[in-house]
């Protein structure tokens, strides 16, 4: 795939995630994904996404930076939302949070098969603490 193609795939993936079109994840992820070093089924990956958006009302991924090189994609995102249930071991306080997420992907045949991500959990903790 070209850089332009992978850019389009990633933007479509992000759009689907923000639209909660999780039934479309087969377009973007292989049946098995190595997620932060652990092999998981796409269904388990989608379940984790669903859990996040159910725990955090109005969970939105906003793309800040996107770098595509060969079959690899790197993204820096700003995530916003209001936790309404326990999430990441933190209790909701009614406060909205905004934090950075870094995500890196390795694509094969137009879909990602490896993903690594990191959330700025310190920022989340500070915002929920008040």
mmCIF file of N, CA and C in Angstrom:
data_model
loop_
_atom_site.group_PDB
_atom_site.id
_atom_site.type_symbol
_atom_site.label_atom_id
_atom_site.label_comp_id
_atom_site.label_asym_id
_atom_site.label_seq_id
_atom_site.Cartn_x
_atom_site.Cartn_y
_atom_site.Cartn_z
ATOM 1 N N UNK A 1 0.846 -1.183 0.000
ATOM 2 C CA UNK A 1 0.000 0.000 0.000
ATOM 3 C C UNK A 1 0.888 1.241 0.000
ATOM 4 N N UNK A 2 0.387 2.292 -0.569
ATOM 5 C CA UNK A 2 1.129 3.545 -0.580
ATOM 6 C C UNK A 2 0.884 4.299 0.722
ATOM 7 N N UNK A 3 1.701 5.314 0.957
ATOM 8 C CA UNK A 3 1.522 6.168 2.126
ATOM 9 C C UNK A 3 0.133 6.789 2.125
ATOM 10 N N UNK A 4 -0.303 7.240 0.959
ATOM 11 C CA UNK A 4 -1.647 7.844 0.843
ATOM 12 C C UNK A 4 -2.723 6.840 1.197
ATOM 13 N N UNK A 5 -2.581 5.605 0.731
ATOM 14 C CA UNK A 5 -3.567 4.569 1.025
ATOM 15 C C UNK A 5 -3.644 4.286 2.526
ATOM 16 N N UNK A 6 -2.483 4.115 3.180
ATOM 17 C CA UNK A 6 -2.494 3.836 4.618
ATOM 18 C C UNK A 6 -3.046 5.025 5.402
ATOM 19 N N UNK A 7 -2.768 6.225 4.947
ATOM 20 C CA UNK A 7 -3.330 7.417 5.587
ATOM 21 C C UNK A 7 -4.861 7.364 5.503
ATOM 22 N N UNK A 8 -5.385 7.022 4.337
ATOM 23 C CA UNK A 8 -6.842 6.930 4.155
ATOM 24 C C UNK A 8 -7.433 5.823 5.021
ATOM 25 N N UNK A 9 -6.750 4.686 5.091
ATOM 26 C CA UNK A 9 -7.217 3.574 5.922
ATOM 27 C C UNK A 9 -7.275 4.005 7.384
ATOM 28 N N UNK A 10 -6.213 4.662 7.856
ATOM 29 C CA UNK A 10 -6.189 5.070 9.259
ATOM 30 C C UNK A 10 -7.281 6.101 9.559
ATOM 31 N N UNK A 11 -7.451 7.057 8.678
ATOM 32 C CA UNK A 11 -8.496 8.067 8.892
ATOM 33 C C UNK A 11 -9.883 7.423 8.899
ATOM 34 N N UNK A 12 -10.109 6.442 8.042
ATOM 35 C CA UNK A 12 -11.392 5.723 8.020
ATOM 36 C C UNK A 12 -11.577 4.925 9.315
ATOM 37 N N UNK A 13 -10.494 4.327 9.809
ATOM 38 C CA UNK A 13 -10.524 3.578 11.075
ATOM 39 C C UNK A 13 -10.914 4.507 12.225
ATOM 40 N N UNK A 14 -10.286 5.667 12.283
ATOM 41 C CA UNK A 14 -10.581 6.624 13.343
ATOM 42 C C UNK A 14 -12.023 7.125 13.247
ATOM 43 N N UNK A 15 -12.467 7.374 12.040
ATOM 44 C CA UNK A 15 -13.853 7.807 11.837
ATOM 45 C C UNK A 15 -14.831 6.726 12.306
ATOM 46 N N UNK A 16 -14.548 5.475 11.981
ATOM 47 C CA UNK A 16 -15.414 4.367 12.410
ATOM 48 C C UNK A 16 -15.416 4.238 13.932
ATOM 49 N N UNK A 17 -14.249 4.367 14.550
ATOM 50 C CA UNK A 17 -14.164 4.267 16.011
ATOM 51 C C UNK A 17 -14.982 5.376 16.668
ATOM 52 N N UNK A 18 -14.849 6.595 16.184
ATOM 53 C CA UNK A 18 -15.602 7.708 16.766
ATOM 54 C C UNK A 18 -17.098 7.597 16.508
ATOM 55 N N UNK A 19 -17.476 6.916 15.437
ATOM 56 C CA UNK A 19 -18.898 6.700 15.126
ATOM 57 C C UNK A 19 -19.448 5.463 15.839
ATOM 58 N N UNK A 20 -18.588 4.771 16.584
ATOM 59 C CA UNK A 20 -18.939 3.528 17.285
ATOM 60 C C UNK A 20 -19.356 2.443 16.292
ATOM 61 N N UNK A 21 -18.787 2.487 15.099
ATOM 62 C CA UNK A 21 -19.064 1.485 14.056
ATOM 63 C C UNK A 21 -18.087 0.324 14.236
ATOM 64 N N UNK A 22 -18.148 -0.297 15.403
ATOM 65 C CA UNK A 22 -17.201 -1.355 15.730
ATOM 66 C C UNK A 22 -17.382 -2.595 14.862
ATOM 67 N N UNK A 23 -18.555 -2.736 14.248
ATOM 68 C CA UNK A 23 -18.775 -3.850 13.331
ATOM 69 C C UNK A 23 -17.907 -3.714 12.081
ATOM 70 N N UNK A 24 -17.310 -2.550 11.862
ATOM 71 C CA UNK A 24 -16.438 -2.326 10.707
ATOM 72 C C UNK A 24 -14.977 -2.650 10.995
ATOM 73 N N UNK A 25 -14.623 -3.035 12.190
ATOM 74 C CA UNK A 25 -13.223 -3.214 12.546
ATOM 75 C C UNK A 25 -12.528 -4.299 11.725
ATOM 76 N N UNK A 26 -13.284 -5.215 11.141
ATOM 77 C CA UNK A 26 -12.698 -6.214 10.254
ATOM 78 C C UNK A 26 -12.067 -5.590 9.018
ATOM 79 N N UNK A 27 -12.491 -4.393 8.653
ATOM 80 C CA UNK A 27 -11.885 -3.671 7.531
ATOM 81 C C UNK A 27 -10.484 -3.170 7.871
ATOM 82 N N UNK A 28 -10.186 -3.006 9.160
ATOM 83 C CA UNK A 28 -8.972 -2.333 9.589
ATOM 84 C C UNK A 28 -7.993 -3.217 10.350
ATOM 85 N N UNK A 29 -8.491 -4.260 11.006
ATOM 86 C CA UNK A 29 -7.645 -5.103 11.847
ATOM 87 C C UNK A 29 -7.762 -6.560 11.410
ATOM 88 N N UNK A 30 -6.641 -7.274 11.492
ATOM 89 C CA UNK A 30 -6.649 -8.704 11.190
ATOM 90 C C UNK A 30 -7.454 -9.460 12.252
ATOM 91 N N UNK A 31 -7.766 -10.714 11.975
ATOM 92 C CA UNK A 31 -8.544 -11.531 12.919
ATOM 93 C C UNK A 31 -7.839 -11.652 14.260
ATOM 94 N N UNK A 32 -6.512 -11.716 14.225
ATOM 95 C CA UNK A 32 -5.691 -11.735 15.428
ATOM 96 C C UNK A 32 -4.765 -10.527 15.367
ATOM 97 N N UNK A 33 -4.693 -9.804 16.460
ATOM 98 C CA UNK A 33 -3.870 -8.599 16.549
ATOM 99 C C UNK A 33 -2.907 -8.771 17.716
ATOM 100 N N UNK A 34 -1.657 -8.403 17.496
ATOM 101 C CA UNK A 34 -0.704 -8.377 18.602
ATOM 102 C C UNK A 34 -0.811 -6.975 19.190
ATOM 103 N N UNK A 35 -1.402 -6.913 20.366
ATOM 104 C CA UNK A 35 -1.803 -5.667 21.016
ATOM 105 C C UNK A 35 -0.913 -5.448 22.236
ATOM 106 N N UNK A 36 -0.015 -4.462 22.144
ATOM 107 C CA UNK A 36 0.973 -4.224 23.214
ATOM 108 C C UNK A 36 1.698 -5.514 23.591
ATOM 109 N N UNK A 37 2.057 -6.292 22.574
ATOM 110 C CA UNK A 37 2.836 -7.506 22.788
ATOM 111 C C UNK A 37 2.028 -8.756 23.071
ATOM 112 N N UNK A 38 0.722 -8.631 23.223
ATOM 113 C CA UNK A 38 -0.137 -9.780 23.532
ATOM 114 C C UNK A 38 -1.039 -10.079 22.339
ATOM 115 N N UNK A 39 -1.066 -11.331 21.946
ATOM 116 C CA UNK A 39 -1.917 -11.749 20.836
ATOM 117 C C UNK A 39 -3.362 -11.855 21.322
ATOM 118 N N UNK A 40 -4.240 -11.090 20.665
ATOM 119 C CA UNK A 40 -5.660 -11.101 21.034
ATOM 120 C C UNK A 40 -6.492 -11.220 19.764
ATOM 121 N N UNK A 41 -7.690 -11.701 19.922
ATOM 122 C CA UNK A 41 -8.594 -11.752 18.774
ATOM 123 C C UNK A 41 -9.097 -10.342 18.475
ATOM 124 N N UNK A 42 -9.504 -10.125 17.255
ATOM 125 C CA UNK A 42 -10.099 -8.831 16.908
ATOM 126 C C UNK A 42 -11.322 -8.584 17.791
ATOM 127 N N UNK A 43 -12.092 -9.626 18.072
ATOM 128 C CA UNK A 43 -13.266 -9.469 18.933
ATOM 129 C C UNK A 43 -12.882 -8.957 20.317
ATOM 130 N N UNK A 44 -11.770 -9.480 20.867
ATOM 131 C CA UNK A 44 -11.315 -8.996 22.176
ATOM 132 C C UNK A 44 -10.837 -7.547 22.093
ATOM 133 N N UNK A 45 -10.179 -7.206 20.996
ATOM 134 C CA UNK A 45 -9.737 -5.830 20.780
ATOM 135 C C UNK A 45 -10.951 -4.899 20.728
ATOM 136 N N UNK A 46 -11.959 -5.290 19.978
ATOM 137 C CA UNK A 46 -13.182 -4.488 19.872
ATOM 138 C C UNK A 46 -13.878 -4.399 21.230
ATOM 139 N N UNK A 47 -13.885 -5.481 21.987
ATOM 140 C CA UNK A 47 -14.501 -5.457 23.321
ATOM 141 C C UNK A 47 -13.811 -4.427 24.215
ATOM 142 N N UNK A 48 -12.496 -4.306 24.104
ATOM 143 C CA UNK A 48 -11.763 -3.308 24.892
ATOM 144 C C UNK A 48 -12.151 -1.893 24.458
ATOM 145 N N UNK A 49 -12.324 -1.697 23.150
ATOM 146 C CA UNK A 49 -12.761 -0.386 22.665
ATOM 147 C C UNK A 49 -14.163 -0.071 23.180
ATOM 148 N N UNK A 50 -15.049 -1.057 23.117
ATOM 149 C CA UNK A 50 -16.419 -0.859 23.606
ATOM 150 C C UNK A 50 -16.427 -0.516 25.098
ATOM 151 N N UNK A 51 -15.587 -1.213 25.853
ATOM 152 C CA UNK A 51 -15.523 -0.974 27.300
ATOM 153 C C UNK A 51 -15.081 0.461 27.573
ATOM 154 N N UNK A 52 -14.122 0.963 26.811
ATOM 155 C CA UNK A 52 -13.648 2.339 27.006
ATOM 156 C C UNK A 52 -14.763 3.339 26.728
ATOM 157 N N UNK A 53 -15.465 3.167 25.611
ATOM 158 C CA UNK A 53 -16.495 4.150 25.262
ATOM 159 C C UNK A 53 -17.737 4.017 26.145
ATOM 160 N N UNK A 54 -17.946 2.846 26.743
ATOM 161 C CA UNK A 54 -19.048 2.696 27.691
ATOM 162 C C UNK A 54 -18.682 3.304 29.042
ATOM 163 N N UNK A 55 -17.404 3.257 29.398
ATOM 164 C CA UNK A 55 -16.948 3.811 30.681
ATOM 165 C C UNK A 55 -16.770 5.316 30.641
ATOM 166 N N UNK A 56 -16.536 5.850 29.446
ATOM 167 C CA UNK A 56 -16.254 7.284 29.296
ATOM 168 C C UNK A 56 -17.245 7.874 28.294
ATOM 169 N N UNK A 57 -18.214 8.608 28.810
ATOM 170 C CA UNK A 57 -19.221 9.233 27.953
ATOM 171 C C UNK A 57 -18.550 10.205 26.987
ATOM 172 N N UNK A 58 -19.003 10.195 25.749
ATOM 173 C CA UNK A 58 -18.483 11.096 24.714
ATOM 174 C C UNK A 58 -16.992 10.894 24.438
ATOM 175 N N UNK A 59 -16.512 9.666 24.574
ATOM 176 C CA UNK A 59 -15.111 9.341 24.282
ATOM 177 C C UNK A 59 -14.849 9.651 22.809
ATOM 178 N N UNK A 60 -13.910 10.552 22.559
ATOM 179 C CA UNK A 60 -13.604 10.964 21.195
ATOM 180 C C UNK A 60 -12.093 10.961 20.995
ATOM 181 N N UNK A 61 -11.664 10.348 19.890
ATOM 182 C CA UNK A 61 -10.266 10.380 19.480
ATOM 183 C C UNK A 61 -10.123 11.501 18.443
ATOM 184 N N UNK A 62 -9.228 12.458 18.691
ATOM 185 C CA UNK A 62 -8.946 13.509 17.722
ATOM 186 C C UNK A 62 -7.488 13.382 17.292
ATOM 187 N N UNK A 63 -7.280 13.266 16.009
ATOM 188 C CA UNK A 63 -5.940 13.083 15.470
ATOM 189 C C UNK A 63 -5.171 14.404 15.493
ATOM 190 N N UNK A 64 -3.994 14.376 16.094
ATOM 191 C CA UNK A 64 -3.121 15.545 16.133
ATOM 192 C C UNK A 64 -1.953 15.408 15.152
ATOM 193 N N UNK A 65 -1.364 14.229 15.100
ATOM 194 C CA UNK A 65 -0.238 13.964 14.204
ATOM 195 C C UNK A 65 -0.371 12.554 13.649
ATOM 196 N N UNK A 66 -0.011 12.408 12.373
ATOM 197 C CA UNK A 66 -0.039 11.098 11.729
ATOM 198 C C UNK A 66 1.198 10.982 10.850
ATOM 199 N N UNK A 67 1.970 9.929 11.078
ATOM 200 C CA UNK A 67 3.164 9.666 10.284
ATOM 201 C C UNK A 67 3.019 8.270 9.699
ATOM 202 N N UNK A 68 3.176 8.177 8.391
ATOM 203 C CA UNK A 68 3.104 6.897 7.699
ATOM 204 C C UNK A 68 4.440 6.679 7.020
ATOM 205 N N UNK A 69 5.044 5.539 7.303
ATOM 206 C CA UNK A 69 6.314 5.184 6.681
ATOM 207 C C UNK A 69 6.286 3.700 6.341
ATOM 208 N N UNK A 70 6.286 3.417 5.047
ATOM 209 C CA UNK A 70 6.195 2.027 4.619
ATOM 210 C C UNK A 70 4.900 1.415 5.104
ATOM 211 N N UNK A 71 5.010 0.319 5.862
ATOM 212 C CA UNK A 71 3.829 -0.376 6.385
ATOM 213 C C UNK A 71 3.549 -0.042 7.849
ATOM 214 N N UNK A 72 4.108 1.071 8.300
ATOM 215 C CA UNK A 72 3.940 1.493 9.694
ATOM 216 C C UNK A 72 3.238 2.845 9.779
ATOM 217 N N UNK A 73 2.411 2.966 10.822
ATOM 218 C CA UNK A 73 1.666 4.195 11.066
ATOM 219 C C UNK A 73 1.890 4.585 12.525
ATOM 220 N N UNK A 74 2.150 5.868 12.750
ATOM 221 C CA UNK A 74 2.273 6.406 14.104
ATOM 222 C C UNK A 74 1.289 7.560 14.238
ATOM 223 N N UNK A 75 0.558 7.567 15.342
ATOM 224 C CA UNK A 75 -0.442 8.614 15.554
ATOM 225 C C UNK A 75 -0.318 9.177 16.962
ATOM 226 N N UNK A 76 -0.494 10.491 17.050
ATOM 227 C CA UNK A 76 -0.641 11.157 18.341
ATOM 228 C C UNK A 76 -2.051 11.717 18.346
ATOM 229 N N UNK A 77 -2.801 11.328 19.371
ATOM 230 C CA UNK A 77 -4.205 11.711 19.448
ATOM 231 C C UNK A 77 -4.483 12.430 20.755
ATOM 232 N N UNK A 78 -5.485 13.281 20.736
ATOM 233 C CA UNK A 78 -6.037 13.835 21.967
ATOM 234 C C UNK A 78 -7.379 13.152 22.167
ATOM 235 N N UNK A 79 -7.562 12.618 23.351
ATOM 236 C CA UNK A 79 -8.787 11.904 23.686
ATOM 237 C C UNK A 79 -9.522 12.721 24.742
ATOM 238 N N UNK A 80 -10.837 12.851 24.554
ATOM 239 C CA UNK A 80 -11.647 13.575 25.531
ATOM 240 C C UNK A 80 -12.877 12.749 25.880
ATOM 241 N N UNK A 81 -13.430 13.031 27.031
ATOM 242 C CA UNK A 81 -14.650 12.382 27.467
ATOM 243 C C UNK A 81 -14.819 12.533 28.967
ATOM 244 N N UNK A 82 -15.936 12.040 29.472
ATOM 245 C CA UNK A 82 -16.234 12.118 30.900
ATOM 246 C C UNK A 82 -16.451 10.707 31.439
ATOM 247 N N UNK A 83 -15.541 10.213 32.297
ATOM 248 C CA UNK A 83 -15.732 8.887 32.877
ATOM 249 C C UNK A 83 -17.034 8.823 33.677
ATOM 250 N N UNK A 84 -17.814 7.757 33.439
ATOM 251 C CA UNK A 84 -19.079 7.583 34.146
ATOM 252 C C UNK A 84 -19.098 6.295 34.967
ATOM 253 N N UNK A 85 -18.118 5.433 34.738
ATOM 254 C CA UNK A 85 -17.938 4.236 35.561
ATOM 255 C C UNK A 85 -16.448 4.135 35.855
ATOM 256 N N UNK A 86 -16.077 3.216 36.747
ATOM 257 C CA UNK A 86 -14.657 3.021 37.018
ATOM 258 C C UNK A 86 -13.951 2.694 35.710
ATOM 259 N N UNK A 87 -12.808 3.316 35.530
ATOM 260 C CA UNK A 87 -12.058 3.164 34.280
ATOM 261 C C UNK A 87 -10.583 3.315 34.595
ATOM 262 N N UNK A 88 -9.778 2.389 34.113
ATOM 263 C CA UNK A 88 -8.338 2.379 34.371
ATOM 264 C C UNK A 88 -8.050 2.375 35.868
ATOM 265 N N UNK A 89 -8.958 1.781 36.633
ATOM 266 C CA UNK A 89 -8.801 1.731 38.078
ATOM 267 C C UNK A 89 -9.150 3.024 38.786
ATOM 268 N N UNK A 90 -9.726 3.981 38.054
ATOM 269 C CA UNK A 90 -10.065 5.287 38.614
ATOM 270 C C UNK A 90 -11.579 5.449 38.711
ATOM 271 N N UNK A 91 -12.023 6.065 39.801
ATOM 272 C CA UNK A 91 -13.456 6.281 39.970
ATOM 273 C C UNK A 91 -13.870 7.576 39.274
ATOM 274 N N UNK A 92 -15.071 7.590 38.708
ATOM 275 C CA UNK A 92 -15.539 8.813 38.043
ATOM 276 C C UNK A 92 -15.832 9.907 39.059
ATOM 277 N N UNK A 93 -15.621 11.146 38.630
ATOM 278 C CA UNK A 93 -15.877 12.295 39.507
ATOM 279 C C UNK A 93 -16.834 13.293 38.861
ATOM 280 N N UNK A 94 -17.268 12.994 37.625
ATOM 281 C CA UNK A 94 -18.108 13.932 36.902
ATOM 282 C C UNK A 94 -17.305 14.924 36.080
ATOM 283 N N UNK A 95 -15.985 14.891 36.235
ATOM 284 C CA UNK A 95 -15.130 15.807 35.472
ATOM 285 C C UNK A 95 -14.787 15.212 34.112
ATOM 286 N N UNK A 96 -14.738 16.086 33.116
ATOM 287 C CA UNK A 96 -14.268 15.682 31.793
ATOM 288 C C UNK A 96 -12.746 15.566 31.836
ATOM 289 N N UNK A 97 -12.219 14.645 31.037
ATOM 290 C CA UNK A 97 -10.771 14.498 30.928
ATOM 291 C C UNK A 97 -10.350 14.719 29.476
ATOM 292 N N UNK A 98 -9.118 15.146 29.322
ATOM 293 C CA UNK A 98 -8.499 15.309 28.017
ATOM 294 C C UNK A 98 -7.062 14.833 28.173
ATOM 295 N N UNK A 99 -6.637 13.903 27.348
ATOM 296 C CA UNK A 99 -5.309 13.331 27.506
ATOM 297 C C UNK A 99 -4.755 12.903 26.158
ATOM 298 N N UNK A 100 -3.483 12.623 26.146
ATOM 299 C CA UNK A 100 -2.792 12.215 24.928
ATOM 300 C C UNK A 100 -2.711 10.698 24.854
ATOM 301 N N UNK A 101 -2.900 10.192 23.651
ATOM 302 C CA UNK A 101 -2.688 8.773 23.359
ATOM 303 C C UNK A 101 -1.701 8.699 22.198
ATOM 304 N N UNK A 102 -0.737 7.808 22.333
ATOM 305 C CA UNK A 102 0.199 7.526 21.255
ATOM 306 C C UNK A 102 -0.101 6.113 20.769
ATOM 307 N N UNK A 103 -0.218 5.937 19.465
ATOM 308 C CA UNK A 103 -0.531 4.621 18.914
ATOM 309 C C UNK A 103 0.363 4.350 17.710
ATOM 310 N N UNK A 104 0.875 3.142 17.654
ATOM 311 C CA UNK A 104 1.760 2.722 16.575
ATOM 312 C C UNK A 104 1.219 1.420 16.001
ATOM 313 N N UNK A 105 1.247 1.311 14.691
ATOM 314 C CA UNK A 105 0.649 0.161 14.011
ATOM 315 C C UNK A 105 1.608 -0.389 12.969
ATOM 316 N N UNK A 106 1.538 -1.701 12.790
ATOM 317 C CA UNK A 106 2.208 -2.355 11.667
ATOM 318 C C UNK A 106 1.108 -2.988 10.823
ATOM 319 N N UNK A 107 1.056 -2.606 9.559
ATOM 320 C CA UNK A 107 0.020 -3.078 8.645
ATOM 321 C C UNK A 107 0.555 -4.182 7.748
ATOM 322 N N UNK A 108 -0.325 -5.105 7.416
ATOM 323 C CA UNK A 108 -0.071 -6.127 6.405
ATOM 324 C C UNK A 108 -1.349 -6.267 5.599
ATOM 325 N N UNK A 109 -1.223 -6.194 4.295
ATOM 326 C CA UNK A 109 -2.376 -6.346 3.392
ATOM 327 C C UNK A 109 -3.505 -5.363 3.712
ATOM 328 N N UNK A 110 -3.128 -4.137 4.073
ATOM 329 C CA UNK A 110 -4.128 -3.090 4.264
ATOM 330 C C UNK A 110 -4.827 -3.063 5.606
ATOM 331 N N UNK A 111 -4.460 -3.992 6.507
ATOM 332 C CA UNK A 111 -5.052 -4.009 7.848
ATOM 333 C C UNK A 111 -3.931 -4.139 8.870
ATOM 334 N N UNK A 112 -4.158 -3.596 10.076
ATOM 335 C CA UNK A 112 -3.074 -3.701 11.053
ATOM 336 C C UNK A 112 -3.093 -5.051 11.747
ATOM 337 N N UNK A 113 -1.862 -5.538 12.004
ATOM 338 C CA UNK A 113 -1.707 -6.810 12.710
ATOM 339 C C UNK A 113 -0.955 -6.634 14.027
ATOM 340 N N UNK A 114 -0.300 -5.498 14.189
ATOM 341 C CA UNK A 114 0.361 -5.155 15.449
ATOM 342 C C UNK A 114 -0.059 -3.745 15.832
ATOM 343 N N UNK A 115 -0.317 -3.557 17.120
ATOM 344 C CA UNK A 115 -0.635 -2.229 17.629
ATOM 345 C C UNK A 115 -0.009 -2.075 19.007
ATOM 346 N N UNK A 116 0.604 -0.921 19.195
ATOM 347 C CA UNK A 116 1.126 -0.543 20.496
ATOM 348 C C UNK A 116 0.508 0.796 20.832
ATOM 349 N N UNK A 117 0.077 0.965 22.069
ATOM 350 C CA UNK A 117 -0.471 2.271 22.431
ATOM 351 C C UNK A 117 -0.123 2.596 23.870
ATOM 352 N N UNK A 118 -0.128 3.891 24.140
ATOM 353 C CA UNK A 118 0.197 4.392 25.461
ATOM 354 C C UNK A 118 -0.699 5.587 25.745
ATOM 355 N N UNK A 119 -1.338 5.558 26.907
ATOM 356 C CA UNK A 119 -2.194 6.666 27.348
ATOM 357 C C UNK A 119 -1.458 7.464 28.412
ATOM 358 N N UNK A 120 -1.683 8.758 28.455
ATOM 359 C CA UNK A 120 -1.123 9.604 29.500
ATOM 360 C C UNK A 120 -2.020 9.490 30.730
ATOM 361 N N UNK A 121 -1.857 8.397 31.474
ATOM 362 C CA UNK A 121 -2.723 8.137 32.626
ATOM 363 C C UNK A 121 -2.489 9.132 33.759
ATOM 364 N N UNK A 122 -1.293 9.691 33.852
ATOM 365 C CA UNK A 122 -1.033 10.711 34.869
ATOM 366 C C UNK A 122 -1.936 11.925 34.668
ATOM 367 N N UNK A 123 -2.097 12.339 33.415
ATOM 368 C CA UNK A 123 -2.967 13.475 33.105
ATOM 369 C C UNK A 123 -4.408 13.146 33.513
ATOM 370 N N UNK A 124 -4.836 11.920 33.254
ATOM 371 C CA UNK A 124 -6.195 11.510 33.617
ATOM 372 C C UNK A 124 -6.363 11.558 35.138
ATOM 373 N N UNK A 125 -5.392 10.999 35.867
ATOM 374 C CA UNK A 125 -5.447 10.997 37.327
ATOM 375 C C UNK A 125 -5.518 12.412 37.886
ATOM 376 N N UNK A 126 -4.684 13.314 37.368
ATOM 377 C CA UNK A 126 -4.673 14.702 37.853
ATOM 378 C C UNK A 126 -6.031 15.372 37.617
ATOM 379 N N UNK A 127 -6.597 15.151 36.445
ATOM 380 C CA UNK A 127 -7.870 15.810 36.116
ATOM 381 C C UNK A 127 -9.020 15.276 36.958
ATOM 382 N N UNK A 128 -9.019 13.978 37.214
ATOM 383 C CA UNK A 128 -10.098 13.408 38.033
ATOM 384 C C UNK A 128 -9.950 13.781 39.499
ATOM 385 N N UNK A 129 -8.707 14.018 39.937
ATOM 386 C CA UNK A 129 -8.465 14.397 41.341
ATOM 387 C C UNK A 129 -8.895 15.831 41.609
ATOM 388 N N UNK A 130 -8.935 16.633 40.567
ATOM 389 C CA UNK A 130 -9.429 17.991 40.725
ATOM 390 C C UNK A 130 -8.368 18.991 40.880
#
